[in-house]
Coordinates of C-alpha atoms in Angstrom, one line a residue:
Chain A
A48 CA 3.5 -27.4 0.2
Q49 CA 1.8 -24.3 0.7
T50 CA 4.3 -21.7 2.4
V51 CA 2.7 -19.1 4.8
T52 CA 5.2 -15.4 5.3
Q53 CA 5.0 -12.8 7.5
S54 CA 8.0 -10.3 7.0
Q55 CA 7.5 -8.1 9.8
P56 CA 8.6 -9.6 12.7
E57 CA 7.8 -6.4 14.6
M58 CA 5.9 -3.5 14.9
S59 CA 4.9 -0.5 17.1
V60 CA 2.3 1.7 16.5
Q61 CA 0.4 4.6 18.4
E62 CA -2.2 4.2 19.9
A63 CA -6.4 5.4 17.7
E64 CA -3.5 5.1 14.3
T65 CA -3.9 2.9 11.8
V66 CA -1.4 0.2 10.7
T67 CA -1.5 -2.6 7.9
L68 CA 0.7 -6.3 8.6
S69 CA 1.9 -8.4 5.6
C70 CA 1.9 -11.9 4.7
T71 CA 2.1 -13.8 1.9
Y72 CA 1.6 -17.4 0.8
D73 CA 2.9 -20.0 -1.9
T74 CA 0.2 -21.9 -3.2
S75 CA -0.6 -24.1 -6.5
E76 CA -4.2 -24.0 -5.4
N77 CA -7.2 -21.9 -6.8
N78 CA -9.8 -22.5 -4.0
Y79 CA -8.7 -21.8 -0.5
Y80 CA -9.2 -20.1 2.3
L81 CA -6.8 -17.2 4.6
F82 CA -6.9 -16.2 8.9
W83 CA -5.4 -13.7 10.6
Y84 CA -5.4 -14.7 14.9
K85 CA -4.3 -13.2 17.5
Q86 CA -2.5 -14.7 20.4
P87 CA -2.8 -12.2 23.0
P88 CA 0.2 -12.3 25.5
S89 CA -2.4 -14.4 27.2
R90 CA -1.2 -17.3 25.3
Q91 CA -5.1 -18.1 23.5
M92 CA -5.9 -18.0 20.1
I93 CA -8.2 -16.0 18.8
L94 CA -9.3 -15.8 15.2
V95 CA -9.8 -12.0 13.6
I96 CA -11.0 -12.7 10.5
R97 CA -11.2 -15.2 7.7
Q98 CA -11.4 -14.8 3.7
E99 CA -12.6 -17.4 0.7
A100 CA -10.2 -17.3 -2.0
Y101 CA -13.0 -17.6 -4.9
K102 CA -14.7 -13.7 -3.4
Q103 CA -13.5 -10.8 -4.8
Q104 CA -14.8 -8.7 -1.7
N105 CA -12.1 -7.8 1.1
A106 CA -13.5 -9.0 4.6
T107 CA -14.1 -6.4 7.2
E108 CA -14.9 -7.1 11.2
N109 CA -15.0 -4.0 12.4
R110 CA -12.0 -2.0 12.8
F111 CA -10.4 -4.8 11.0
S112 CA -10.0 -5.7 7.4
V113 CA -7.8 -7.7 4.8
N114 CA -6.8 -6.3 1.3
F115 CA -6.6 -9.5 -0.6
Q116 CA -5.0 -10.0 -3.7
K117 CA -5.0 -13.2 -5.1
A118 CA -2.7 -12.5 -7.8
A119 CA 0.0 -11.5 -5.5
K120 CA -0.8 -14.2 -3.2
S121 CA -0.8 -11.2 -0.8
F122 CA -3.0 -10.7 2.4
S123 CA -2.3 -7.9 4.5
L124 CA -4.1 -6.8 7.8
K125 CA -5.4 -3.3 8.8
I126 CA -5.9 -2.1 12.2
S127 CA -8.4 0.6 12.3
D128 CA -8.0 2.9 15.3
S129 CA -5.6 0.8 17.0
Q130 CA -5.8 -0.3 20.6
L131 CA -4.0 -0.8 23.5
G132 CA -5.9 -3.9 23.6
D133 CA -4.5 -4.9 20.1
T134 CA -1.4 -5.5 21.6
A135 CA -0.3 -9.2 20.1
M136 CA 1.1 -11.9 18.1
Y137 CA -0.7 -11.5 14.3
F138 CA -0.5 -15.0 12.9
C139 CA -1.5 -15.5 9.2
A140 CA -3.2 -18.7 7.9
F141 CA -3.4 -20.8 5.0
M142 CA -6.2 -23.9 4.5
K143 CA -6.4 -25.8 1.9
H144 CA -9.6 -26.3 0.1
K145 CA -10.9 -29.3 2.1
V146 CA -12.0 -32.5 -0.5
Q147 CA -14.1 -35.0 0.8
G148 CA -12.3 -37.3 3.2
G149 CA -9.2 -34.7 3.7
S150 CA -7.7 -32.1 6.0
E151 CA -8.7 -29.0 7.4
K152 CA -5.2 -28.2 8.7
L153 CA -3.6 -24.3 8.7
V154 CA -0.6 -23.7 7.9
F155 CA 1.0 -20.4 9.8
G156 CA 3.3 -17.9 9.3
K157 CA 6.1 -16.9 11.8
G158 CA 3.6 -14.5 13.3
T159 CA 3.7 -10.2 13.7
K160 CA 4.3 -8.7 17.1
L161 CA 2.1 -5.7 17.4
T162 CA 2.8 -2.8 20.1
V163 CA 0.0 -0.4 20.4
N164 CA 1.7 2.7 22.1
P165 CA -0.4 4.9 24.7
Chain B
N160 CA -20.6 -23.5 26.9
A161 CA -17.4 -23.9 28.4
G162 CA -15.1 -23.3 24.8
V163 CA -12.1 -25.9 24.1
M164 CA -10.2 -26.8 27.3
Q165 CA -6.9 -28.0 27.2
N166 CA -5.3 -29.3 31.0
P167 CA -2.5 -28.5 31.9
R168 CA -2.0 -25.4 31.8
H169 CA 1.8 -25.6 32.7
L170 CA 3.5 -29.1 32.6
V171 CA 7.1 -29.9 33.4
R172 CA 9.0 -32.9 32.8
R173 CA 12.5 -34.7 33.4
R174 CA 13.8 -36.2 30.7
G175 CA 12.8 -39.1 29.3
Q176 CA 9.6 -39.2 31.3
E177 CA 6.0 -38.9 29.4
A178 CA 4.3 -36.1 29.1
R179 CA 0.1 -36.2 28.7
L180 CA -1.7 -33.5 27.1
R181 CA -5.5 -33.7 27.4
C182 CA -8.1 -31.1 24.9
S183 CA -11.9 -31.4 26.0
P184 CA -13.1 -30.2 23.0
M185 CA -16.3 -27.6 22.6
K186 CA -19.6 -29.4 23.2
G187 CA -20.4 -30.7 19.4
H188 CA -17.8 -30.4 18.0
S189 CA -16.7 -34.1 16.8
H190 CA -13.0 -32.7 15.3
V191 CA -10.0 -32.3 16.8
Y192 CA -6.5 -30.9 15.3
W193 CA -3.1 -30.5 17.6
Y194 CA -0.6 -28.1 16.9
R195 CA 3.0 -27.6 18.4
Q196 CA 4.4 -23.8 19.2
L197 CA 8.1 -23.4 19.3
P198 CA 9.5 -20.2 20.8
E199 CA 9.4 -17.5 18.7
E200 CA 7.5 -19.4 15.8
G201 CA 4.5 -20.0 14.1
L202 CA 1.7 -23.0 15.0
K203 CA 3.1 -25.6 13.2
F204 CA 0.3 -28.9 12.1
M205 CA 0.2 -32.4 13.7
V206 CA -2.6 -33.8 14.3
Y207 CA -6.0 -34.5 12.8
L208 CA -8.5 -36.4 14.7
Q209 CA -12.5 -37.4 14.3
K210 CA -14.0 -39.3 17.1
E211 CA -11.7 -42.6 17.2
N212 CA -10.3 -41.6 13.7
I213 CA -6.7 -40.4 12.7
I214 CA -7.3 -38.8 9.8
D215 CA -4.1 -36.9 8.9
E216 CA -0.8 -37.3 11.2
S217 CA 1.5 -36.0 8.6
G218 CA 2.6 -33.4 11.2
M219 CA 3.5 -36.1 13.8
P220 CA 6.9 -37.3 14.4
K221 CA 7.4 -40.1 13.5
E222 CA 8.7 -41.5 17.2
R223 CA 7.7 -40.8 20.5
F224 CA 4.8 -38.7 19.7
S225 CA 1.0 -40.5 19.2
A226 CA -2.6 -39.2 19.8
E227 CA -5.8 -40.4 20.2
F228 CA -9.6 -38.8 20.7
P229 CA -12.1 -42.0 22.3
K230 CA -15.0 -42.4 21.8
E231 CA -16.1 -40.7 25.4
G232 CA -13.2 -38.9 27.0
P233 CA -10.4 -35.9 25.9
S234 CA -8.2 -36.4 23.0
I235 CA -5.0 -36.9 24.2
L236 CA -1.5 -36.3 23.2
R237 CA 1.2 -38.9 24.6
I238 CA 5.0 -37.4 23.9
Q239 CA 6.8 -40.8 25.0
Q240 CA 10.6 -40.1 26.4
V241 CA 10.7 -36.6 26.0
V242 CA 13.8 -34.4 25.1
R243 CA 14.7 -31.2 25.7
G244 CA 13.5 -30.2 22.2
D245 CA 10.2 -31.3 22.9
S246 CA 9.8 -28.5 25.3
A247 CA 6.8 -26.2 23.5
A248 CA 3.7 -24.4 23.7
Y249 CA 1.1 -27.4 22.5
F250 CA -2.3 -26.3 21.6
C251 CA -5.7 -28.3 20.6
A252 CA -8.2 -27.2 18.6
S253 CA -11.5 -28.0 17.9
S254 CA -14.6 -27.5 14.9
P255 CA -18.4 -29.6 14.2
P256 CA -18.0 -31.7 11.0
G257 CA -16.9 -29.8 8.0
T258 CA -16.2 -26.9 9.0
G259 CA -13.5 -26.2 9.6
A260 CA -12.6 -23.8 7.2
Y261 CA -14.9 -20.9 8.6
G262 CA -12.3 -21.0 11.8
Y263 CA -11.2 -23.5 14.5
T264 CA -11.8 -22.8 18.5
F265 CA -8.6 -23.3 20.3
G266 CA -8.0 -24.1 23.7
S267 CA -5.3 -22.0 25.9
G268 CA -2.7 -24.7 24.6
T269 CA -0.8 -26.4 27.4
R270 CA 3.5 -25.2 28.0
L271 CA 5.1 -28.2 28.0
T272 CA 8.8 -28.2 29.8
V273 CA 11.7 -30.6 29.7
V274 CA 14.2 -30.1 32.2

């Protein structure tokens, strides 16, 4: 079974600074997908960024980028130019590559609570 | 496009009562997923449904919990004879066929409180 570990329960950063959230995972699969989701106080789960394991290039979405190290099974999220609206819980998640008739379920870590201070 | 709609947003039930949580997927989405989030925890997969079919229920407790996604109408997660340990936020997500790997769209969740 796959597991996802986020070793930082809480982090804080000053507005406009850069912060990196850590995530490691354990799997015997070769093809899979990794995600970062954001959950603000509204409770809505929002997809931040996605990475396909077969792609060596790290995904980027505006101020958000990842450092994907497949051999080390590491998938960290970097937030540049942090904004007050980035304050939220951040969850790392794993999904196996779907085989025919299979499931597309996500396995989540326990989350990191990020606070951006003015 | 209204997004994934879950209702009610908050639900309070007494121990032993039944809880019914509803999820209307986004227009054009035929795949629905239910997750449970306990306090201070990440989301845990419960069940994956397509219209009129349960594809994967490996995360569903064996007793008291059931889910359906009928041909017409919303997906329903049903919890019979609720206990205090069922108190949690329940999230529904949806996706078009075969696109779950691009990331689902989640609803805002239903917070169930059992008193």
